[in-house]
CSV table of C-alpha atoms in Angstrom, one decimal:
chain,number,residue,atom,x,y,z
B,1,MET,CA,-132.1,-13.9,-88.2
B,2,PRO,CA,-131.0,-17.3,-86.8
B,3,SER,CA,-128.9,-19.6,-88.9
B,4,ALA,CA,-130.5,-22.6,-90.4
B,5,SER,CA,-130.0,-25.7,-88.3
B,6,THR,CA,-127.7,-28.4,-89.8
B,7,GLY,CA,-128.8,-31.1,-87.3
B,8,ALA,CA,-125.2,-31.2,-85.9
B,9,PRO,CA,-124.3,-30.3,-82.3
B,10,VAL,CA,-123.4,-26.7,-81.8
B,11,THR,CA,-120.8,-25.5,-79.3
B,12,THR,CA,-121.7,-22.3,-77.5
B,13,GLY,CA,-119.5,-19.5,-78.5
B,14,ALA,CA,-118.0,-21.3,-81.4
B,15,ALA,CA,-118.4,-20.5,-85.0
B,16,VAL,CA,-121.4,-22.1,-86.6
B,17,SER,CA,-120.5,-24.9,-89.0
B,18,ALA,CA,-121.3,-24.4,-92.7
B,19,PRO,CA,-124.5,-26.1,-93.8
B,20,ALA,CA,-123.9,-29.5,-95.3
B,21,ALA,CA,-125.8,-28.6,-98.4
B,22,SER,CA,-123.3,-25.9,-99.2
B,23,VAL,CA,-120.4,-28.4,-99.4
B,24,SER,CA,-120.3,-30.0,-102.8
B,25,LEU,CA,-117.9,-32.5,-104.1
B,26,PRO,CA,-116.2,-31.8,-107.4
B,27,ALA,CA,-117.7,-33.5,-110.4
B,28,PRO,CA,-115.6,-36.4,-111.6
B,29,ALA,CA,-113.2,-35.4,-114.3
B,30,ASP,CA,-114.1,-36.6,-117.8
B,31,SER,CA,-111.2,-38.9,-118.7
B,32,ARG,CA,-112.0,-39.0,-122.4
B,33,MET,CA,-109.7,-37.4,-124.8
B,34,ALA,CA,-110.1,-33.8,-126.0
B,35,PRO,CA,-108.1,-31.4,-128.3
B,36,GLY,CA,-104.9,-30.4,-126.5
B,37,GLY,CA,-105.2,-33.3,-124.0
B,38,PRO,CA,-102.9,-36.3,-123.6
B,39,GLY,CA,-103.1,-38.9,-126.4
B,40,TYR,CA,-105.5,-36.8,-128.6
B,41,ARG,CA,-102.8,-36.0,-131.2
B,42,ARG,CA,-101.6,-39.6,-131.4
B,43,MET,CA,-105.1,-40.8,-131.7
B,44,SER,CA,-106.0,-38.3,-134.4
B,45,PHE,CA,-102.9,-39.1,-136.5
B,46,ALA,CA,-103.4,-42.8,-136.1
B,47,LEU,CA,-107.0,-42.7,-137.3
B,48,PHE,CA,-106.0,-40.3,-140.0
B,49,LEU,CA,-103.5,-42.8,-141.3
B,50,ALA,CA,-106.1,-45.6,-141.1
B,51,GLY,CA,-108.4,-43.4,-143.2
B,52,VAL,CA,-105.6,-42.8,-145.7
B,53,ALA,CA,-105.0,-46.6,-146.0
B,54,THR,CA,-108.7,-47.4,-146.2
B,55,PHE,CA,-109.6,-45.1,-149.1
B,56,ALA,CA,-106.3,-45.6,-150.9
B,57,LEU,CA,-106.9,-49.4,-151.0
B,58,LEU,CA,-110.7,-49.2,-151.5
B,59,TYR,CA,-110.5,-47.0,-154.6
B,60,SER,CA,-107.1,-48.0,-155.9
B,61,THR,CA,-108.5,-49.0,-159.3
B,62,GLN,CA,-110.9,-46.1,-159.8
B,63,ALA,CA,-108.5,-43.7,-161.6
B,64,LEU,CA,-107.1,-46.7,-163.6
B,65,LEU,CA,-110.4,-47.9,-165.1
B,66,PRO,CA,-109.6,-46.9,-168.7
B,67,LEU,CA,-106.3,-48.9,-168.4
B,68,VAL,CA,-108.1,-51.8,-166.9
B,69,SER,CA,-110.7,-51.7,-169.7
B,70,SER,CA,-107.9,-51.7,-172.3
B,71,ASP,CA,-105.8,-54.4,-170.6
B,72,PHE,CA,-108.7,-56.9,-170.3
B,73,GLY,CA,-110.8,-55.7,-173.3
B,74,VAL,CA,-113.9,-54.8,-171.3
B,75,SER,CA,-116.3,-51.9,-171.2
B,76,ALA,CA,-116.4,-49.1,-168.7
B,77,SER,CA,-119.4,-50.6,-166.9
B,78,GLU,CA,-117.6,-54.0,-166.6
B,79,ALA,CA,-114.4,-52.4,-165.4
B,80,SER,CA,-116.4,-50.4,-162.8
B,81,TRP,CA,-117.1,-53.6,-161.0
B,82,THR,CA,-113.5,-53.5,-159.7
B,83,VAL,CA,-114.7,-50.5,-157.6
B,84,SER,CA,-118.2,-51.7,-156.9
B,85,ALA,CA,-117.0,-55.1,-155.7
B,86,ALA,CA,-114.7,-53.6,-153.1
B,87,THR,CA,-117.3,-51.1,-151.8
B,88,GLY,CA,-120.0,-53.8,-152.0
B,89,GLY,CA,-117.9,-56.2,-150.0
B,90,LEU,CA,-117.4,-53.6,-147.4
B,91,ALA,CA,-121.1,-52.8,-147.2
B,92,LEU,CA,-122.0,-56.4,-146.7
B,93,PHE,CA,-119.5,-57.2,-144.0
B,94,VAL,CA,-119.4,-53.9,-142.0
B,95,LEU,CA,-122.3,-55.0,-139.7
B,96,PRO,CA,-120.8,-58.5,-138.8
B,97,MET,CA,-117.4,-56.8,-138.3
B,98,SER,CA,-119.0,-54.3,-135.9
B,99,ALA,CA,-120.3,-57.2,-133.9
B,100,LEU,CA,-116.8,-58.6,-133.7
B,101,SER,CA,-115.5,-55.3,-132.5
B,102,GLU,CA,-118.0,-55.3,-129.6
B,103,ARG,CA,-116.5,-58.6,-128.5
B,104,PHE,CA,-112.8,-58.3,-129.3
B,105,GLY,CA,-112.3,-54.5,-129.1
B,106,ARG,CA,-112.1,-51.7,-131.6
B,107,ARG,CA,-108.4,-51.4,-131.8
B,108,THR,CA,-107.9,-55.2,-132.3
B,109,LEU,CA,-110.4,-55.4,-135.1
B,110,MET,CA,-109.1,-52.3,-136.9
B,111,THR,CA,-105.6,-53.7,-136.8
B,112,ALA,CA,-106.7,-57.1,-138.1
B,113,SER,CA,-108.8,-55.6,-140.8
B,114,LEU,CA,-105.9,-53.4,-142.1
B,115,ALA,CA,-103.5,-56.4,-142.0
B,116,VAL,CA,-105.7,-58.6,-144.2
B,117,ALA,CA,-106.7,-55.8,-146.6
B,118,VAL,CA,-103.0,-54.9,-147.1
B,119,ALA,CA,-102.1,-58.5,-147.7
B,120,VAL,CA,-104.8,-58.8,-150.4
B,121,GLY,CA,-103.7,-55.5,-151.8
B,122,LEU,CA,-100.3,-57.0,-152.5
B,123,LEU,CA,-101.9,-59.8,-154.5
B,124,VAL,CA,-104.1,-57.5,-156.7
B,125,PRO,CA,-101.4,-56.6,-159.2
B,126,PHE,CA,-101.1,-60.3,-160.2
B,127,ALA,CA,-104.8,-60.8,-161.1
B,128,PRO,CA,-104.8,-62.8,-164.3
B,129,SER,CA,-108.3,-61.8,-165.5
B,130,ILE,CA,-111.0,-59.2,-164.8
B,131,GLY,CA,-113.0,-61.9,-162.9
B,132,ALA,CA,-110.1,-62.6,-160.6
B,133,LEU,CA,-109.5,-58.9,-160.1
B,134,VAL,CA,-113.1,-58.4,-159.1
B,135,VAL,CA,-113.0,-61.3,-156.6
B,136,LEU,CA,-109.8,-60.0,-155.0
B,137,ARG,CA,-111.3,-56.5,-154.7
B,138,ALA,CA,-114.4,-57.9,-153.1
B,139,VAL,CA,-112.3,-59.8,-150.5
B,140,GLN,CA,-110.3,-56.6,-149.9
B,141,GLY,CA,-113.5,-54.6,-149.3
B,142,ALA,CA,-114.8,-57.2,-146.9
B,143,ALA,CA,-111.5,-57.0,-144.9
B,144,LEU,CA,-111.7,-53.2,-144.8
B,145,ALA,CA,-115.2,-53.4,-143.3
B,146,GLY,CA,-113.6,-53.6,-139.8
B,147,LEU,CA,-112.3,-50.1,-140.1
B,148,PRO,CA,-115.1,-47.6,-140.5
B,149,ALA,CA,-117.7,-48.7,-137.9
B,150,SER,CA,-115.0,-49.5,-135.4
B,151,ALA,CA,-113.3,-46.2,-135.9
B,152,THR,CA,-116.4,-44.1,-135.3
B,153,ALA,CA,-117.4,-46.3,-132.3
B,154,TYR,CA,-113.9,-45.9,-130.9
B,155,LEU,CA,-114.1,-42.1,-131.2
B,156,ALA,CA,-117.6,-42.0,-129.7
B,157,GLU,CA,-116.3,-43.9,-126.6
B,158,GLU,CA,-112.9,-42.2,-126.2
B,159,VAL,CA,-113.5,-38.6,-127.2
B,160,ARG,CA,-115.5,-36.0,-125.4
B,161,PRO,CA,-118.9,-35.2,-127.0
B,162,ARG,CA,-118.0,-31.6,-127.8
B,163,ALA,CA,-115.0,-32.7,-129.8
B,164,LEU,CA,-116.7,-35.7,-131.6
B,165,ILE,CA,-117.6,-34.0,-134.9
B,166,THR,CA,-114.1,-32.6,-135.2
B,167,ALA,CA,-112.5,-35.9,-134.4
B,168,ILE,CA,-114.6,-37.8,-136.9
B,169,GLY,CA,-114.0,-35.0,-139.4
B,170,LEU,CA,-110.2,-35.7,-139.1
B,171,PHE,CA,-110.8,-39.4,-139.8
B,172,VAL,CA,-112.9,-38.5,-142.8
B,173,ALA,CA,-110.2,-36.1,-143.8
B,174,GLY,CA,-107.8,-39.0,-143.8
B,175,ASN,CA,-110.3,-40.8,-146.1
B,176,SER,CA,-110.1,-37.8,-148.5
B,177,VAL,CA,-106.2,-37.7,-148.4
B,178,GLY,CA,-106.2,-41.5,-149.1
B,179,GLY,CA,-108.6,-41.2,-151.9
B,180,MET,CA,-106.6,-38.3,-153.4
B,181,SER,CA,-103.1,-39.7,-153.0
B,182,GLY,CA,-104.1,-43.1,-154.2
B,183,ARG,CA,-105.5,-41.8,-157.4
B,184,VAL,CA,-102.8,-39.2,-158.0
B,185,ILE,CA,-100.0,-41.7,-157.3
B,186,THR,CA,-101.6,-44.5,-159.4
B,187,GLY,CA,-102.2,-42.0,-162.3
B,188,TRP,CA,-98.5,-41.1,-162.6
B,189,VAL,CA,-97.1,-44.5,-161.9
B,190,ALA,CA,-99.5,-46.2,-164.3
B,191,GLN,CA,-98.5,-43.7,-167.1
B,192,GLU,CA,-94.9,-45.0,-166.8
B,193,TRP,CA,-95.3,-48.6,-165.7
B,194,GLY,CA,-98.9,-49.7,-166.1
B,195,TRP,CA,-101.8,-50.2,-163.7
B,196,ARG,CA,-100.4,-53.3,-162.0
B,197,VAL,CA,-97.3,-51.5,-160.7
B,198,ALA,CA,-99.6,-48.6,-159.7
B,199,VAL,CA,-101.9,-50.7,-157.5
B,200,GLY,CA,-98.8,-52.5,-156.0
B,201,THR,CA,-97.4,-49.2,-155.0
B,202,ILE,CA,-100.6,-48.3,-153.2
B,203,GLY,CA,-100.3,-51.7,-151.4
B,204,LEU,CA,-96.8,-50.8,-150.1
B,205,ILE,CA,-98.0,-47.4,-148.9
B,206,ALA,CA,-100.8,-49.0,-147.0
B,207,VAL,CA,-98.3,-51.3,-145.3
B,208,VAL,CA,-96.6,-48.2,-143.8
B,209,CYS,CA,-99.8,-46.7,-142.8
B,210,ALA,CA,-101.0,-49.9,-141.1
B,211,VAL,CA,-97.8,-50.3,-139.1
B,212,ALA,CA,-97.8,-46.6,-137.9
B,213,PHE,CA,-101.5,-46.8,-137.0
B,214,ARG,CA,-101.0,-49.8,-134.7
B,215,LEU,CA,-98.0,-48.2,-133.0
B,216,LEU,CA,-99.7,-44.8,-132.5
B,217,LEU,CA,-103.3,-45.6,-131.5
B,218,PRO,CA,-103.8,-45.3,-127.7
B,219,ALA,CA,-105.3,-48.4,-126.0
B,220,PRO,CA,-109.1,-47.9,-125.4
B,221,ARG,CA,-110.0,-46.9,-121.8
B,222,HIS,CA,-113.8,-46.8,-122.1
B,223,PHE,CA,-114.6,-49.9,-124.1
B,224,THR,CA,-117.1,-52.3,-122.6
B,225,ARG,CA,-117.1,-55.8,-124.0
B,226,GLY,CA,-120.4,-56.7,-125.7
B,227,SER,CA,-122.1,-59.9,-126.7
B,228,LEU,CA,-121.8,-61.9,-129.9
B,229,ARG,CA,-125.1,-63.6,-129.5
B,230,PRO,CA,-127.1,-63.2,-132.7
B,231,ARG,CA,-130.3,-62.5,-130.9
B,232,VAL,CA,-128.7,-59.5,-129.0
B,233,LEU,CA,-127.2,-58.2,-132.3
B,234,ALA,CA,-130.5,-58.6,-134.1
B,235,ARG,CA,-132.4,-56.7,-131.4
B,236,THR,CA,-129.8,-53.9,-131.5
B,237,VAL,CA,-130.1,-53.6,-135.2
B,238,ARG,CA,-133.8,-53.7,-135.1
B,239,ASP,CA,-133.9,-50.9,-132.5
B,240,HIS,CA,-131.6,-48.7,-134.7
B,241,LEU,CA,-133.7,-49.3,-137.8
B,242,ALA,CA,-136.8,-48.4,-135.8
B,243,ASN,CA,-135.3,-44.9,-135.1
B,244,PRO,CA,-136.6,-42.5,-137.8
B,245,LEU,CA,-133.7,-40.1,-137.3
B,246,LEU,CA,-131.0,-42.8,-137.8
B,247,CYS,CA,-132.8,-44.1,-140.9
B,248,ARG,CA,-132.8,-40.6,-142.4
B,249,LEU,CA,-129.1,-40.3,-141.7
B,250,TYR,CA,-128.4,-43.7,-143.3
B,251,ALA,CA,-130.3,-42.6,-146.4
B,252,ILE,CA,-128.5,-39.3,-146.6
B,253,GLY,CA,-125.1,-40.9,-146.4
B,254,ALA,CA,-126.0,-43.4,-149.2
B,255,LEU,CA,-127.3,-40.6,-151.5
B,256,PHE,CA,-124.3,-38.4,-151.0
B,257,MET,CA,-122.0,-41.3,-151.8
B,258,MET,CA,-124.0,-42.2,-154.9
B,259,VAL,CA,-123.1,-38.8,-156.3
B,260,PHE,CA,-119.5,-39.0,-155.3
B,261,GLY,CA,-119.0,-42.6,-156.5
B,262,GLY,CA,-120.7,-42.0,-159.8
B,263,VAL,CA,-118.8,-38.8,-160.6
B,264,TYR,CA,-115.3,-40.2,-159.7
B,265,THR,CA,-115.8,-43.5,-161.3
B,266,VAL,CA,-116.4,-42.1,-164.8
B,267,ILE,CA,-114.5,-38.7,-164.7
B,268,GLY,CA,-111.3,-40.5,-166.0
B,269,TYR,CA,-113.2,-41.6,-169.1
B,270,ARG,CA,-114.6,-38.1,-169.7
B,271,LEU,CA,-111.2,-36.3,-169.3
B,272,GLY,CA,-109.4,-38.9,-171.3
B,273,GLU,CA,-111.8,-38.4,-174.3
B,274,ALA,CA,-112.2,-35.4,-176.6
B,275,PRO,CA,-112.4,-32.5,-176.2
B,276,PHE,CA,-109.9,-32.8,-173.3
B,277,SER,CA,-107.9,-35.9,-174.2
B,278,LEU,CA,-105.7,-35.7,-171.1
B,279,PRO,CA,-102.9,-38.3,-170.5
B,280,GLN,CA,-103.3,-40.7,-167.6
B,281,GLY,CA,-100.9,-38.8,-165.3
B,282,ILE,CA,-102.8,-35.6,-165.6
B,283,VAL,CA,-106.1,-37.4,-165.1
B,284,GLY,CA,-104.8,-38.8,-161.9
B,285,SER,CA,-103.7,-35.4,-160.8
B,286,VAL,CA,-107.2,-34.1,-161.1
B,287,PHE,CA,-107.9,-36.1,-157.9
B,288,LEU,CA,-105.9,-33.4,-156.0
B,289,VAL,CA,-109.2,-31.7,-155.5
B,290,TYR,CA,-109.7,-34.3,-152.7
B,291,LEU,CA,-107.7,-31.9,-150.6
B,292,VAL,CA,-110.8,-29.7,-150.7
B,293,GLY,CA,-112.6,-32.6,-149.0
B,294,THR,CA,-109.9,-32.7,-146.3
B,295,VAL,CA,-110.6,-29.1,-145.4
B,296,SER,CA,-114.4,-29.3,-145.6
B,297,ALA,CA,-114.6,-32.5,-143.5
B,298,SER,CA,-112.3,-31.2,-140.8
B,299,THR,CA,-114.2,-27.9,-140.6
B,300,ALA,CA,-117.7,-29.6,-140.6
B,301,GLY,CA,-117.8,-29.2,-136.8
B,302,ARG,CA,-117.6,-25.4,-137.0
B,303,LEU,CA,-120.2,-25.3,-139.8
B,304,ALA,CA,-122.6,-27.4,-137.7
B,305,GLY,CA,-122.0,-25.2,-134.7
B,306,ARG,CA,-123.1,-22.1,-136.7
B,307,LEU,CA,-125.9,-23.6,-138.9
B,308,GLY,CA,-126.9,-26.7,-137.0
B,309,ARG,CA,-126.8,-30.2,-138.4
B,310,ARG,CA,-129.7,-29.8,-140.8
B,311,GLY,CA,-128.5,-26.4,-142.0
B,312,SER,CA,-125.1,-27.9,-142.7
B,313,LEU,CA,-126.7,-30.6,-144.8
B,314,TYR,CA,-128.6,-28.0,-146.8
B,315,VAL,CA,-125.3,-26.2,-147.5
B,316,ALA,CA,-123.6,-29.4,-148.5
B,317,GLY,CA,-126.5,-30.4,-150.9
B,318,ALA,CA,-126.5,-26.9,-152.5
B,319,THR,CA,-122.7,-27.0,-152.9
B,320,THR,CA,-122.8,-30.4,-154.5
B,321,THR,CA,-125.6,-29.4,-156.9
B,322,ALA,CA,-123.7,-26.3,-158.0
B,323,GLY,CA,-120.7,-28.5,-158.7
B,324,LEU,CA,-122.7,-31.0,-160.8
B,325,LEU,CA,-124.1,-28.2,-162.9
B,326,LEU,CA,-120.8,-26.5,-163.5
B,327,SER,CA,-119.2,-29.8,-164.5
B,328,LEU,CA,-121.4,-29.8,-167.6
B,329,ALA,CA,-119.4,-27.0,-169.2
B,330,GLY,CA,-117.1,-27.6,-172.0
B,331,SER,CA,-114.3,-25.7,-170.3
B,332,LEU,CA,-111.7,-27.8,-168.4
B,333,ALA,CA,-111.5,-25.0,-165.7
B,334,MET,CA,-115.2,-25.1,-165.2
B,335,VAL,CA,-115.2,-28.9,-164.9
B,336,LEU,CA,-112.4,-28.7,-162.3
B,337,LEU,CA,-114.3,-26.1,-160.3
B,338,GLY,CA,-117.3,-28.3,-160.5
B,339,LEU,CA,-115.3,-31.2,-159.1
B,340,VAL,CA,-114.1,-29.0,-156.3
B,341,LEU,CA,-117.6,-28.1,-155.2
B,342,ILE,CA,-118.9,-31.7,-155.5
B,343,THR,CA,-116.0,-32.8,-153.3
B,344,ALA,CA,-116.4,-30.1,-150.7
B,345,GLY,CA,-120.2,-30.7,-150.5
B,346,PHE,CA,-119.8,-34.5,-150.3
B,347,PHE,CA,-117.2,-34.6,-147.5
B,348,ALA,CA,-119.0,-31.9,-145.4
B,349,GLY,CA,-122.3,-33.8,-145.7
B,350,HIS,CA,-120.7,-37.1,-144.9
B,351,ALA,CA,-118.9,-35.8,-141.8
B,352,VAL,CA,-122.1,-34.2,-140.5
B,353,ALA,CA,-124.2,-37.3,-141.2
B,354,SER,CA,-121.8,-39.8,-139.8
B,355,SER,CA,-121.1,-37.8,-136.6
B,356,SER,CA,-124.8,-37.4,-136.1
B,357,VAL,CA,-125.2,-41.1,-136.1
B,358,SER,CA,-122.7,-41.5,-133.3
B,359,HIS,CA,-124.4,-38.6,-131.4
B,360,THR,CA,-127.9,-40.1,-131.8
B,361,ALA,CA,-127.2,-43.7,-130.9
B,362,LYS,CA,-126.9,-44.0,-127.1
B,363,THR,CA,-126.3,-47.8,-127.1
B,364,GLY,CA,-124.9,-50.2,-129.7
B,365,ARG,CA,-122.8,-47.4,-131.3
B,366,ALA,CA,-120.8,-49.8,-133.3
B,367,GLN,CA,-123.9,-51.3,-134.9
B,368,ALA,CA,-125.4,-47.8,-135.5
B,369,SER,CA,-122.2,-46.7,-137.2
B,370,ALA,CA,-122.0,-50.0,-139.1
B,371,LEU,CA,-125.5,-49.5,-140.5
B,372,TYR,CA,-124.5,-46.1,-141.6
B,373,GLN,CA,-121.3,-47.4,-143.3
B,374,SER,CA,-123.3,-50.2,-144.9
B,375,ALA,CA,-125.7,-47.7,-146.4
B,376,TYR,CA,-122.9,-45.4,-147.4
B,377,TYR,CA,-121.0,-48.1,-149.3
B,378,ILE,CA,-124.1,-49.5,-150.8
B,379,GLY,CA,-124.5,-46.0,-152.2
B,380,SER,CA,-120.9,-46.0,-153.4
B,381,SER,CA,-121.5,-49.3,-155.2
B,382,ALA,CA,-124.7,-48.2,-156.7
B,383,GLY,CA,-123.2,-44.8,-157.7
B,384,SER,CA,-120.2,-46.5,-159.4
B,385,THR,CA,-122.3,-48.9,-161.4
B,386,LEU,CA,-125.2,-46.5,-162.2
B,387,GLY,CA,-122.8,-43.6,-163.0
B,388,ALA,CA,-121.0,-45.8,-165.5
B,389,VAL,CA,-124.2,-47.1,-167.0
B,390,ALA,CA,-125.6,-43.5,-167.2
B,391,PHE,CA,-122.3,-42.4,-168.9
B,392,HIS,CA,-122.5,-45.2,-171.4
B,393,ALA,CA,-126.1,-44.2,-172.2
B,394,GLY,CA,-126.0,-40.4,-172.1
B,395,GLY,CA,-122.5,-39.3,-171.7
B,396,TRP,CA,-121.4,-37.0,-168.8
B,397,ALA,CA,-124.9,-35.4,-168.8
B,398,GLY,CA,-126.3,-38.8,-167.9
B,399,THR,CA,-124.0,-39.1,-164.9
B,400,VAL,CA,-124.8,-35.6,-163.8
B,401,ALA,CA,-128.6,-36.3,-164.0
B,402,MET,CA,-128.1,-39.3,-161.7
B,403,GLY,CA,-126.2,-37.1,-159.3
B,404,LEU,CA,-128.8,-34.4,-159.2
B,405,PHE,CA,-131.5,-37.0,-158.5
B,406,ALA,CA,-129.6,-38.2,-155.5
B,407,VAL,CA,-129.0,-34.7,-154.2
B,408,LEU,CA,-132.8,-34.1,-154.5
B,409,GLY,CA,-133.3,-37.1,-152.3
B,410,VAL,CA,-130.9,-35.6,-149.6
B,411,VAL,CA,-132.7,-32.3,-149.6
B,412,THR,CA,-136.1,-34.0,-149.4
B,413,ILE,CA,-135.1,-36.2,-146.5
B,414,THR,CA,-133.6,-33.2,-144.7
B,415,LEU,CA,-136.7,-31.1,-145.2
B,416,PHE,CA,-138.8,-33.9,-143.7
B,417,GLY,CA,-136.4,-34.0,-140.8
B,418,SER,CA,-136.9,-30.3,-140.2
B,419,ARG,CA,-140.6,-30.7,-140.4
B,420,ALA,CA,-140.6,-33.6,-138.0
B,421,ALA,CA,-138.4,-31.6,-135.5
B,422,ARG,CA,-140.8,-28.6,-135.6
B,423,THR,CA,-143.8,-30.9,-135.1
B,424,ALA,CA,-142.2,-32.6,-132.2
B,425,ALA,CA,-141.2,-29.3,-130.6
B,426,ARG,CA,-144.9,-28.3,-130.7
B,427,GLY,CA,-145.8,-31.5,-128.9
B,428,ALA,CA,-147.8,-33.0,-131.8
B,429,PRO,CA,-147.1,-36.5,-133.1
B,430,VAL,CA,-144.6,-36.7,-136.0
B,431,PRO,CA,-146.2,-38.0,-139.2
B,432,ALA,CA,-144.7,-41.1,-140.6
B,433,PRO,CA,-142.9,-40.7,-143.9
B,434,ALA,CA,-144.7,-42.0,-147.0
B,435,HIS,CA,-143.5,-45.4,-148.3
């Protein structure tokens, strides 16, 4: 059978040239970072430290609320505003900060945000009144807003897609370590020297983290400068909010954080009262259960690989529910086990939801991540305030009831997402959710 013609001249007696179609150029190598590749470990450790500093500063007063209440003569719900103001400030400013990161770069904005937040953190111990403390905490939260959305956008641009959930999980793990170490350190320091020295210590630790972060984080190689025009930003935000999947992910992040914020805002009051009556140092040490969140966040990628994203959210919701119910027991061991399960469920759910946002958004990733972070920290502010109000009205059972209601919302939204996916797979139009 004659060879297929290539359209090239053929020399008699010579070997026939290979068809042009059989010659293929190698695909261009993906220059983004991947586990084991150059720069990946430095990047992971740098963002891990950024996560440590962010959560340590953001929640530096949470374990100290009973002492703040006593010092200023205010109630639990009033003292909780020192947490709600910080998370609320972050929620309000994360979208504008994400726009600045599109113009000036992710690394630049993260560095500036950490620098300002650390400077404010060193002023917090000198707050003369509860009002001044709340204001400083709001400013600190607004400064920290440059970290979360910029970090996830940086990862989405600089890390290969297959490694994205794992990379974001490591950043979230840094959050858990920061939240844990901040609360444990402040608990023991405050027991000896008071809450002001405790929050000052966290400020100094954050200084070290901020300097190391800036020295370690690799310069971005895939960043494309965006526009600061309000019309462009508004159109990008509108497009994201018109995406049903992104909106579901935003709501899931907010509801998970409502549970977590409510539980950890008032747990110090519960453990400091009868029948437990634990000293401040021991109460602070309870936050060592955050280490469970470090593990669950960093392994969320493997969980999603086995169960899928929605399956992982169901597992996270069930784990959180079991922890809330166990925490109602009168036994300290059962309460601690409940906190372990709540923490594991929350961080797994958060890692899956936040990475799904970066995966879903094809353009305007910083704004998509910023909207998630805004919803997430609005949930934190609402959870801190509502958890304290529920505790004041109905004790720990009231806080648990609030948490169960939020988890029910997560499960309902995820069920609707599963239904929408099945309907779309059959080619039928997806029904709009009821308003």
